Short mmCIF file of C-alpha atoms in Angstrom, two decimals:
data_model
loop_
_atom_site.label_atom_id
_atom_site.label_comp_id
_atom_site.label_asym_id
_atom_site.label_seq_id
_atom_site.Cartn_x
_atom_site.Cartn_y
_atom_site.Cartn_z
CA UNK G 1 195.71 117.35 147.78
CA UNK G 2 195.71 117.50 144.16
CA UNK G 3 198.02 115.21 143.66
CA UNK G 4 195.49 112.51 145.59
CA UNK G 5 192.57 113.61 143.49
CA UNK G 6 194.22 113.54 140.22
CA UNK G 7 195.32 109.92 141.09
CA UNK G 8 191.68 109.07 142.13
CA UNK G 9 190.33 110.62 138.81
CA UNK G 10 193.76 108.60 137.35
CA UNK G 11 192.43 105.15 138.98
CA UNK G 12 188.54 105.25 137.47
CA UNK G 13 189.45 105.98 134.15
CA UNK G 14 191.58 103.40 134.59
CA UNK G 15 189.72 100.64 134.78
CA UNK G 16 199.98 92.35 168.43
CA UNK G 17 199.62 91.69 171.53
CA UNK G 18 196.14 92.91 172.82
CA UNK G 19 196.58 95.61 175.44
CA UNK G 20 193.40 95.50 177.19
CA UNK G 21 191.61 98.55 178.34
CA UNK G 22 188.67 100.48 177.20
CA UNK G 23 188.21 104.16 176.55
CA UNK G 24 184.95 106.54 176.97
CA UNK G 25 183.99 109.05 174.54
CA UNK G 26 186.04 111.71 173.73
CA UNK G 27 183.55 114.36 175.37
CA UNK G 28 184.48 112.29 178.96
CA UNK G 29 187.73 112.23 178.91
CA UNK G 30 188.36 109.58 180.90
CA UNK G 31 189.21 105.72 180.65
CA UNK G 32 186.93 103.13 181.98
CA UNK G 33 188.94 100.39 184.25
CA UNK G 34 191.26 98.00 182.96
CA UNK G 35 189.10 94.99 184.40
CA UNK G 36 186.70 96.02 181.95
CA UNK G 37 189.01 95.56 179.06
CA UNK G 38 190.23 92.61 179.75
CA UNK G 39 186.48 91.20 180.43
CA UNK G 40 185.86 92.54 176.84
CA UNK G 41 188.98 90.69 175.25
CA UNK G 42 188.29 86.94 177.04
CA UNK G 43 184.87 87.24 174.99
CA UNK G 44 187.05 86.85 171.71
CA UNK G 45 186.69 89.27 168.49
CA UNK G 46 184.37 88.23 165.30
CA UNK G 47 185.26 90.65 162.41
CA UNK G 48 182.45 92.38 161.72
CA UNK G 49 184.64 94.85 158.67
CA UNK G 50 187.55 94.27 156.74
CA UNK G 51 188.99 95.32 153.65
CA UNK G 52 192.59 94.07 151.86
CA UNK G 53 194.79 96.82 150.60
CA UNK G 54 195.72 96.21 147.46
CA UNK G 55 197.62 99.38 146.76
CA UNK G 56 199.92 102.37 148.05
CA UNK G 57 200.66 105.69 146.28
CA UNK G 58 203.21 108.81 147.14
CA UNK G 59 201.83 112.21 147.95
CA UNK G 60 203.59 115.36 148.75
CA UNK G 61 202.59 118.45 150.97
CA UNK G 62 200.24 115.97 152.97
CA UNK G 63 200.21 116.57 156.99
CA UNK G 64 197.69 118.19 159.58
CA UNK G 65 195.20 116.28 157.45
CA UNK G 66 192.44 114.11 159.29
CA UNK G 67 190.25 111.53 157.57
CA UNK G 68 186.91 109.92 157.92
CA UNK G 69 185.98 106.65 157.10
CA UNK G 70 182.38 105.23 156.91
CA UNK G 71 182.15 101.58 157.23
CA UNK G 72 179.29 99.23 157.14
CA UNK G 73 178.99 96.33 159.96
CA UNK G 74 178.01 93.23 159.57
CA UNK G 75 178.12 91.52 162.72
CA UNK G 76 176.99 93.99 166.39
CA UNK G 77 178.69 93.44 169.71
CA UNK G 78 179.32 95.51 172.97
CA UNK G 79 183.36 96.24 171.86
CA UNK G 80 184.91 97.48 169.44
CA UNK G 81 188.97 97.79 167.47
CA UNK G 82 190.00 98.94 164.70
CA UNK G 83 193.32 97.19 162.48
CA UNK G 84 195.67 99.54 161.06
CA UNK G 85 197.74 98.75 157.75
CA UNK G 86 200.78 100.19 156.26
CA UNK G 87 201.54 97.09 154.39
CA UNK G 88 202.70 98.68 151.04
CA UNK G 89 204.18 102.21 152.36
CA UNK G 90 208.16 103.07 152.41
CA UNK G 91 208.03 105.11 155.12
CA UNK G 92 206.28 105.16 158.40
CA UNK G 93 203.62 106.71 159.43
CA UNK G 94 202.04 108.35 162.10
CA UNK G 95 198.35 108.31 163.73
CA UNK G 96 197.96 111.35 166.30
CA UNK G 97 194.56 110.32 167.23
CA UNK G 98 191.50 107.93 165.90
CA UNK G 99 188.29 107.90 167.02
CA UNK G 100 185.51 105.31 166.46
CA UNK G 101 181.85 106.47 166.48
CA UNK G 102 178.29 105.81 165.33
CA UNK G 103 177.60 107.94 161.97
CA UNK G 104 174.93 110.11 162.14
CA UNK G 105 174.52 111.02 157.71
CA UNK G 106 177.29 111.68 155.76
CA UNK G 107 180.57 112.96 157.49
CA UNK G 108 178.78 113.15 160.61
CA UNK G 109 178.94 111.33 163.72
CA UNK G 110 176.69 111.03 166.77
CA UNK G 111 179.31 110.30 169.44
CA UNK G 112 183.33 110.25 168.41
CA UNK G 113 185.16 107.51 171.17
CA UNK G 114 189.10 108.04 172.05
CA UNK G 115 190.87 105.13 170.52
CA UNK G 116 193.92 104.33 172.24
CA UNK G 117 197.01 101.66 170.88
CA UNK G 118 198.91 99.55 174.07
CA UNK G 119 196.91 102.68 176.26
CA UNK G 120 198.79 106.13 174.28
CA UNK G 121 196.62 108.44 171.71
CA UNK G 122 199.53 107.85 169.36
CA UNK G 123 200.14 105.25 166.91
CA UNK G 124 203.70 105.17 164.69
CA UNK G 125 203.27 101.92 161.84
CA UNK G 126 205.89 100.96 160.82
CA UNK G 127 206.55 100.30 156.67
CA UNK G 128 205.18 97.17 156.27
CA UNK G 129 203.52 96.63 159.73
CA UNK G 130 200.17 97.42 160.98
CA UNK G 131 198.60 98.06 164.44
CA UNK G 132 195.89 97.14 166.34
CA UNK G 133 193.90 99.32 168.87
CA UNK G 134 192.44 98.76 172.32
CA UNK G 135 189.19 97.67 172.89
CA UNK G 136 186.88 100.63 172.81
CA UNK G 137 183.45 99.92 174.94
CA UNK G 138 181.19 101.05 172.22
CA UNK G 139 177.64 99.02 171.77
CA UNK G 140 178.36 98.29 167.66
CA UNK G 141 174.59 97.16 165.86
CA UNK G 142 174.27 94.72 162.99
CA UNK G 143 174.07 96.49 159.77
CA UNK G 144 174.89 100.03 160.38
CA UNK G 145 177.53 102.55 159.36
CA UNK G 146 180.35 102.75 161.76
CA UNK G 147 182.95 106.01 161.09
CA UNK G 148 186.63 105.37 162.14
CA UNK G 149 188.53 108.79 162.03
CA UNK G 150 192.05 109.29 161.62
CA UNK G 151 194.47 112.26 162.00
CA UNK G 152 197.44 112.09 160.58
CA UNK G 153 200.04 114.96 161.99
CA UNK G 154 203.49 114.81 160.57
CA UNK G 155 204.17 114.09 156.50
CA UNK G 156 202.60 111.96 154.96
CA UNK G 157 204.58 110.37 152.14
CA UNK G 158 202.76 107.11 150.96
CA UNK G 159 199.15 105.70 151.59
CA UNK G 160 198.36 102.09 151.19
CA UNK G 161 194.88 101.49 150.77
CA UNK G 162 191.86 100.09 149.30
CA UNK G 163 191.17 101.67 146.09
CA UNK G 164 187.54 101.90 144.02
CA UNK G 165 185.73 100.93 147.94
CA UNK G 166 182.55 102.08 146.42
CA UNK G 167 182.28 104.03 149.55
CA UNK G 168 182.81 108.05 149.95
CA UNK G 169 185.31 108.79 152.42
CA UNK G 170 185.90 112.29 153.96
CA UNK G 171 188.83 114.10 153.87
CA UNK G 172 190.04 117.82 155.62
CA UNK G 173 192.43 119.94 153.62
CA UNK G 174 196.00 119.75 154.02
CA UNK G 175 196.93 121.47 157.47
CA UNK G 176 193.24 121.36 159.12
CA UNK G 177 194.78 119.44 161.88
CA UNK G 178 192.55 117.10 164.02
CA UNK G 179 189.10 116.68 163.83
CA UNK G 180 188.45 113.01 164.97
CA UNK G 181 186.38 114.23 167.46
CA UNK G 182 183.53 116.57 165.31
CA UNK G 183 180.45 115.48 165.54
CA UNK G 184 179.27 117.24 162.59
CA UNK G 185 181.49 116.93 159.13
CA UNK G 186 181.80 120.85 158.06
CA UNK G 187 185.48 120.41 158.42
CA UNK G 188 185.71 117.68 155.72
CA UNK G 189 185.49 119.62 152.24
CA UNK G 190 186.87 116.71 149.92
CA UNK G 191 186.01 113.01 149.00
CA UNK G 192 187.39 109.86 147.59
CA UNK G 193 186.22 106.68 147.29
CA UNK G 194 189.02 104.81 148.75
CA UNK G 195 189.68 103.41 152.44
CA UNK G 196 193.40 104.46 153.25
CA UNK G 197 195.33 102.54 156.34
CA UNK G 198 192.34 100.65 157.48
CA UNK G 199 191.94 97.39 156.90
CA UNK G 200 189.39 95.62 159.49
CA UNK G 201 187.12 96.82 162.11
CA UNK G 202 186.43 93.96 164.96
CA UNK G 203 183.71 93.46 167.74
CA UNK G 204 182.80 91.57 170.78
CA UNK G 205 180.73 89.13 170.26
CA UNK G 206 179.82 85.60 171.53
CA UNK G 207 177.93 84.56 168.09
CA UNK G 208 178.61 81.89 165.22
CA UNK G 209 182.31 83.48 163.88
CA UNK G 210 182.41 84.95 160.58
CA UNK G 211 182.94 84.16 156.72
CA UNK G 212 185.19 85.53 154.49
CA UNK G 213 184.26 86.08 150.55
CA UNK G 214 188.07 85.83 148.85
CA UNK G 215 187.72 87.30 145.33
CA UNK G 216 188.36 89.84 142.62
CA UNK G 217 186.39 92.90 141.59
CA UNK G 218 182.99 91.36 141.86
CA UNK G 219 183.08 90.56 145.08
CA UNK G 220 184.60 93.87 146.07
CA UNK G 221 181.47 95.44 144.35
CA UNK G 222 183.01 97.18 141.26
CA UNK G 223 179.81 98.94 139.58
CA UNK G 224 177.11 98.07 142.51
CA UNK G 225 176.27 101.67 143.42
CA UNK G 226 178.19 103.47 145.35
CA UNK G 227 177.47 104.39 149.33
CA UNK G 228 174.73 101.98 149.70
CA UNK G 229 176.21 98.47 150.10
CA UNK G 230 174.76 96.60 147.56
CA UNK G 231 178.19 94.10 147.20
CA UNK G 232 176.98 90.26 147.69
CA UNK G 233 178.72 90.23 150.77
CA UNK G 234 176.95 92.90 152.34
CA UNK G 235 173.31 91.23 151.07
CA UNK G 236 174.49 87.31 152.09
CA UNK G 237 175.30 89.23 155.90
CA UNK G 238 171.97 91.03 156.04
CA UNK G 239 170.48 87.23 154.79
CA UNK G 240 172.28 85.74 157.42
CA UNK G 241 171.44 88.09 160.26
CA UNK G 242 167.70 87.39 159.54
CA UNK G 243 168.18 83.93 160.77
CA UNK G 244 171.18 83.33 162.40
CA UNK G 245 172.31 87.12 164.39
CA UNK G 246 176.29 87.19 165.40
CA UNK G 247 177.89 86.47 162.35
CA UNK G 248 180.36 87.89 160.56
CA UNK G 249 181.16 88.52 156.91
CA UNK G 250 184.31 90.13 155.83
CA UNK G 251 184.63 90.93 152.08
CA UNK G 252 188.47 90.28 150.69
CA UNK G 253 187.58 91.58 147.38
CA UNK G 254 190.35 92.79 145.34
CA UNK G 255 189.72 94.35 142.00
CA UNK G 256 192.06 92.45 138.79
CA UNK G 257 193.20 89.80 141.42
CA UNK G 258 193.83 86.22 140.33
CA UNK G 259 194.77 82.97 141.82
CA UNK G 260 197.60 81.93 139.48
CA UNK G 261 199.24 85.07 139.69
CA UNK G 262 199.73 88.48 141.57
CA UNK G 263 201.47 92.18 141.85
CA UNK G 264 203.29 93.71 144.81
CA UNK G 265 200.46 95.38 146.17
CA UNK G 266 197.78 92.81 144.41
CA UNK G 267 199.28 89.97 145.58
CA UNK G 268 197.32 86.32 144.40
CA UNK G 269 194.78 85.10 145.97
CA UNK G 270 197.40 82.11 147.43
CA UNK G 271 199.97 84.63 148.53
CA UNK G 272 197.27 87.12 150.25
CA UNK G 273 195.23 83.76 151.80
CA UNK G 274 197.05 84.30 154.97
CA UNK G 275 196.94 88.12 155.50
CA UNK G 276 193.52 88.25 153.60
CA UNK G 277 191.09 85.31 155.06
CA UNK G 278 193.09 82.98 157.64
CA UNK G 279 194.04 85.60 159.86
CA UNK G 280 190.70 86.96 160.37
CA UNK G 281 189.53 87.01 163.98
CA UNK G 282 186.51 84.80 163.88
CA UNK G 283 187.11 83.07 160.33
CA UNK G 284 184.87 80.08 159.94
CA UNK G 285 183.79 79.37 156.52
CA UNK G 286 185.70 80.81 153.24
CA UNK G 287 183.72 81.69 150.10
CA UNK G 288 186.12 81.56 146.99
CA UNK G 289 185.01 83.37 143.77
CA UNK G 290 187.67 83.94 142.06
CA UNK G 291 189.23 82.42 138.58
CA UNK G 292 187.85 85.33 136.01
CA UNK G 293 191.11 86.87 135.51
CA UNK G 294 193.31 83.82 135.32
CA UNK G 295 190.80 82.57 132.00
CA UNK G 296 192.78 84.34 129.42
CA UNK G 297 196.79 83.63 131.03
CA UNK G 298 196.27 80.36 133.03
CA UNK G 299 195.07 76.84 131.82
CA UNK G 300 192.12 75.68 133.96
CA UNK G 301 194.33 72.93 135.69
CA UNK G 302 196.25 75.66 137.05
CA UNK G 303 193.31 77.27 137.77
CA UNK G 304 191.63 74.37 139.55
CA UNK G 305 195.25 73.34 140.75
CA UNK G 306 195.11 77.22 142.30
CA UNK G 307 191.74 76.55 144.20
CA UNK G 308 192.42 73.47 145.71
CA UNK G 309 196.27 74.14 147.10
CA UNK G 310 193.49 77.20 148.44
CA UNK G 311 190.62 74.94 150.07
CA UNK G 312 193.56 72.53 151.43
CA UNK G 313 195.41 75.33 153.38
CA UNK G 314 191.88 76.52 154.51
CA UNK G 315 190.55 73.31 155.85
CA UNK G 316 194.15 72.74 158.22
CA UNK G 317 193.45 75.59 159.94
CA UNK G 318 189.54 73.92 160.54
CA UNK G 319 188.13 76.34 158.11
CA UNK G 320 184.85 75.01 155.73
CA UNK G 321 185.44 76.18 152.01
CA UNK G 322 182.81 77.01 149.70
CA UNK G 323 183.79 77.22 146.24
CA UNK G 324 181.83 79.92 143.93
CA UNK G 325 180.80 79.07 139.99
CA UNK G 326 182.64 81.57 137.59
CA UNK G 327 180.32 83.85 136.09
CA UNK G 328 180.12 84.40 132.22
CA UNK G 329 181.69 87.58 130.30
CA UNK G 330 180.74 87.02 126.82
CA UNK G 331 180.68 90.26 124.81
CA UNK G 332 182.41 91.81 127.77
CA UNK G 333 183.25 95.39 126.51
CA UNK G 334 187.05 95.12 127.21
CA UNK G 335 187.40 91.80 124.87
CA UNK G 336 189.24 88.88 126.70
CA UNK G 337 186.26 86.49 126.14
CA UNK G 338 187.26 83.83 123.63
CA UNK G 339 186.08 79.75 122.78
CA UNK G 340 189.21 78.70 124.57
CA UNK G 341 188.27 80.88 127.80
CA UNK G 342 184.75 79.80 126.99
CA UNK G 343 186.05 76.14 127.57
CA UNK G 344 188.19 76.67 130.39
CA UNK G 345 185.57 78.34 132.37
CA UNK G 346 183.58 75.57 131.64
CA UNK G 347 185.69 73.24 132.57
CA UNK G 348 186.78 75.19 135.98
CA UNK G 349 182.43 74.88 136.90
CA UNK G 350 182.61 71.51 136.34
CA UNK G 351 185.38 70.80 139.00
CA UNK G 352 183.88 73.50 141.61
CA UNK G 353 180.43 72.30 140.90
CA UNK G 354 181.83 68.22 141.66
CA UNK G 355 184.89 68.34 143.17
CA UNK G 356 185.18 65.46 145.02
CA UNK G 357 185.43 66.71 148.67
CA UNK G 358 187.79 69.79 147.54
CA UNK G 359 184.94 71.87 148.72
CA UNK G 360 182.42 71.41 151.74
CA UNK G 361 179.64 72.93 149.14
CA UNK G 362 179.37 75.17 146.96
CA UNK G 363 177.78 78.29 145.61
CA UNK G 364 176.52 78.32 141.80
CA UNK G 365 176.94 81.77 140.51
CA UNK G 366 177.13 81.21 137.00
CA UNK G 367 173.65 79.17 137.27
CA UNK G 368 172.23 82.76 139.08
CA UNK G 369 173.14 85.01 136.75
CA UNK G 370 173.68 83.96 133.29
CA UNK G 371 171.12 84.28 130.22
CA UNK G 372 169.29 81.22 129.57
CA UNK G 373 169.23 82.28 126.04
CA UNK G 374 172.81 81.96 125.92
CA UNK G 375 174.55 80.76 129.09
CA UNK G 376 177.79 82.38 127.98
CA UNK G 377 176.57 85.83 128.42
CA UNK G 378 175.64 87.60 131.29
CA UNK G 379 171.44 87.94 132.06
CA UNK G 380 170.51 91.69 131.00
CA UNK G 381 168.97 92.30 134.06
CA UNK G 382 171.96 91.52 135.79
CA UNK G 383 174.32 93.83 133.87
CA UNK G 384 175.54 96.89 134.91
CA UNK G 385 176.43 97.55 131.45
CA UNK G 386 179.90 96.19 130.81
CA UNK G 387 178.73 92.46 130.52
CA UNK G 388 180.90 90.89 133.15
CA UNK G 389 180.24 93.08 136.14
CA UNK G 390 176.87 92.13 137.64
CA UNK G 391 174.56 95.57 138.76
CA UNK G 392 172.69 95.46 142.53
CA UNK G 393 169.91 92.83 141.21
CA UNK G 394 172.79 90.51 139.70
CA UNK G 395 174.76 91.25 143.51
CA UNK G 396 171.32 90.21 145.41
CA UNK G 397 171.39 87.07 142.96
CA UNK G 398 174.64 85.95 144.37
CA UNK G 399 173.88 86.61 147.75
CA UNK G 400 170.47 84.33 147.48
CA UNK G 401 171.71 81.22 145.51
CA UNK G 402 173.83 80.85 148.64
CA UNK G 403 172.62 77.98 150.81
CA UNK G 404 173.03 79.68 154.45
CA UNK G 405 173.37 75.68 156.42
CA UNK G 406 176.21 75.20 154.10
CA UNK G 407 178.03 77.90 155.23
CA UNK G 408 178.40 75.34 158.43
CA UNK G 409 177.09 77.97 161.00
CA UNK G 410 175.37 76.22 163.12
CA UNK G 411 171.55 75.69 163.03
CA UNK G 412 169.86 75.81 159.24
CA UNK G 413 168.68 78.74 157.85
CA UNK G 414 166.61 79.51 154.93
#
């Protein structure tokens, strides 16, 4: 356990086949029929969560631990799974039970459901693989705080996961054993702010699909604050649920990514499209906003070069692609702003902003944000303080200069 938290503290200074059947909650002990299930899976799954690993760490003396994950929806329906990753991990590992529930404040939940994997309690993920649950025959609302909860039993020698989720997520000590199915969180004495092995939560629901926001550490809400979802995606879904309930919008944030270039566990925005954004159940529309951190190593025709090999892969698999505006960074307070990345961010708008048919529309951040003093600098009342990372107003900004009928929904909305 101190190993994890010293890594945390580490990290912020540091800048399937479909087997159907439903379960009941854990209280009934009982499965609902099989019919049911398979009802549930013909209506098709919209993501209504999701989240991209984009990193895995060792730990030692971990097992007997459970964990508890609070996740806000964006999309309701009447069913619910949860996606499992273990994308960056050595070793397998093990989930001895996971439960799905409504949160009730905090660790707390108002009704823990079983969740079951091809019908066992048991889940083993392979290194590198991932796993899907059953349906679970949970009524999921818009906008609300889901809690998946995981117990992990044997050792536990890597974790891929999610790092700086601007989320607190509940942890038991070492050796607690399972408590997926408290209702009330006195068992969970410690917190990060990281979601480990999950990576998407997925409903039933006959609406418009769902759209996924690919980008770097702006989109995944670096410096919004923390447990209320303030990220742009989470604002552009409530927007959209206003007018047009039943869709989806997944946030594939990664903080540092690029398009040009990537890591082992922060893989490019062209080698995590797949994984990331086409695979999503639902995916309709993609939102790219990305390009920030390929200004200072890439030339802007590799950046624009980047987006379009992007929109192009997108649009054969019948996706619409909305390219986003790069926001400004002057005076940012960890230097990388120069005239040349001046110009090349320029010159990256320019393309997004007319890009002859490369995107359906797009989405002009820069024009939201920036100081009309000096367009090169972030607007001070959308700076959280570092001068590249916008605060909640400078999120809400994003999430309103988005035209909702270009998103290519459906019916208009305002």
């Amino acid at each position: 356990m101190q190993a994890i938290r010293g890594r945390l503290a580490a990290l912020l200074l540091a800048v399937s086949a479909l087997v159907a059947g439903t379960v009941t909650p854990v209280e009934a002990g009982a499965s609902a029929s099989a019919e049911a299930g398979r009802q549930g899976a013909r209506r098709g799954w919209t993501g209504t969560w999701a989240t991209a690993a984009s990193e895995h760490y060792e730990v030692s003396g971990m097992s007997e631990v459970t964990v508890r994950m609070p996740v806000h929806t964006s999309v309701g329906g009447s069913s619910v799974r949860i996606r499992l990753t273990n994308a960056y991990a050595t070793d397998p590992v093990t989930v001895g039970h996971a439960t799905v529930g409504l949160r009730d404040g905090g660790p707390a939940v108002e009704r823990p459901y079983d969740v079951r994997f091809g019908g066992r309690r048991e889940v083993t993920i392979p290194a590198g693989g991932e796993a899907v649950s059953d349906p679970v025959r949970l009524a999921v609302p818009a906008l609300t705080d889901l809690v998946v909860s995981l117990h992990l039993p044997g050792q536990v020698t890597h974790i891929t996961d999610h790092w700086w989720a601007q989320q607190t997520v509940y942890w038991t000590d070492y050796g607690a054993g399972d408590h997926t199915a408290d209702t009330a969180g006195d068992a969970y004495t410690w917190t990060t702010t990281s979601w480990p092995f999950l990576s998407g939560v997925d409903v039933t629901a006959p609406g418009a699909g769902s759209v996924v926001a690919l980008g770097d550490s702006i989109t995944d809400g670096s410096f919004s604050t923390a447990d209320t979802n303030q990220r742009w995606p989470d604002l552009l879904s409530a927007r959209l649920n206003a007018c047009l309930p039943g869709t989806g919008v997944l946030n594939a944030g990664i903080t540092s990514n690029r398009i040009t270039a990537g890591t082992e566990t922060n893989p490019s925005a062209l080698a995590r499209l797949e994984r990331d954004v086409l695979s999503q159940p639902g995916a309709r529309t993609l939102i790219l906003f990305e390009g920030i951190n390929d200004l200072g190593g890439a030339s802007a025709e590799q950046i624009i070069a980047g987006m379009t090999e992007i929109a192009d892969r997108a649009h054969r698999r019948g996706m619409r692609v909305v390219g986003a505006t790069i926001t400004p960074y002057k005076d940012f307070t960890w230097g990388g702003w120069t005239e040349e990345t001046e110009a090349r961010r320029q010159q990256v708008n320019a393309f997004v902003r007319d890009s002859g048919g490369v995107f359906d529309d797009y989405a002009d951040f820069d024009e939201a944000v920036r100081d009309p003093a000096d367009p090169r600098r972030l607007g001070a009342a959308y700076d959280s303080g570092d001068h590249l990372h916008p605060n909640d107003t400078g999120m809400k900004a994003f999430a309103d200069s988005i035209d909702l009928a270009g998103l290519g929904l459906g019916r208009a909305c305002s």
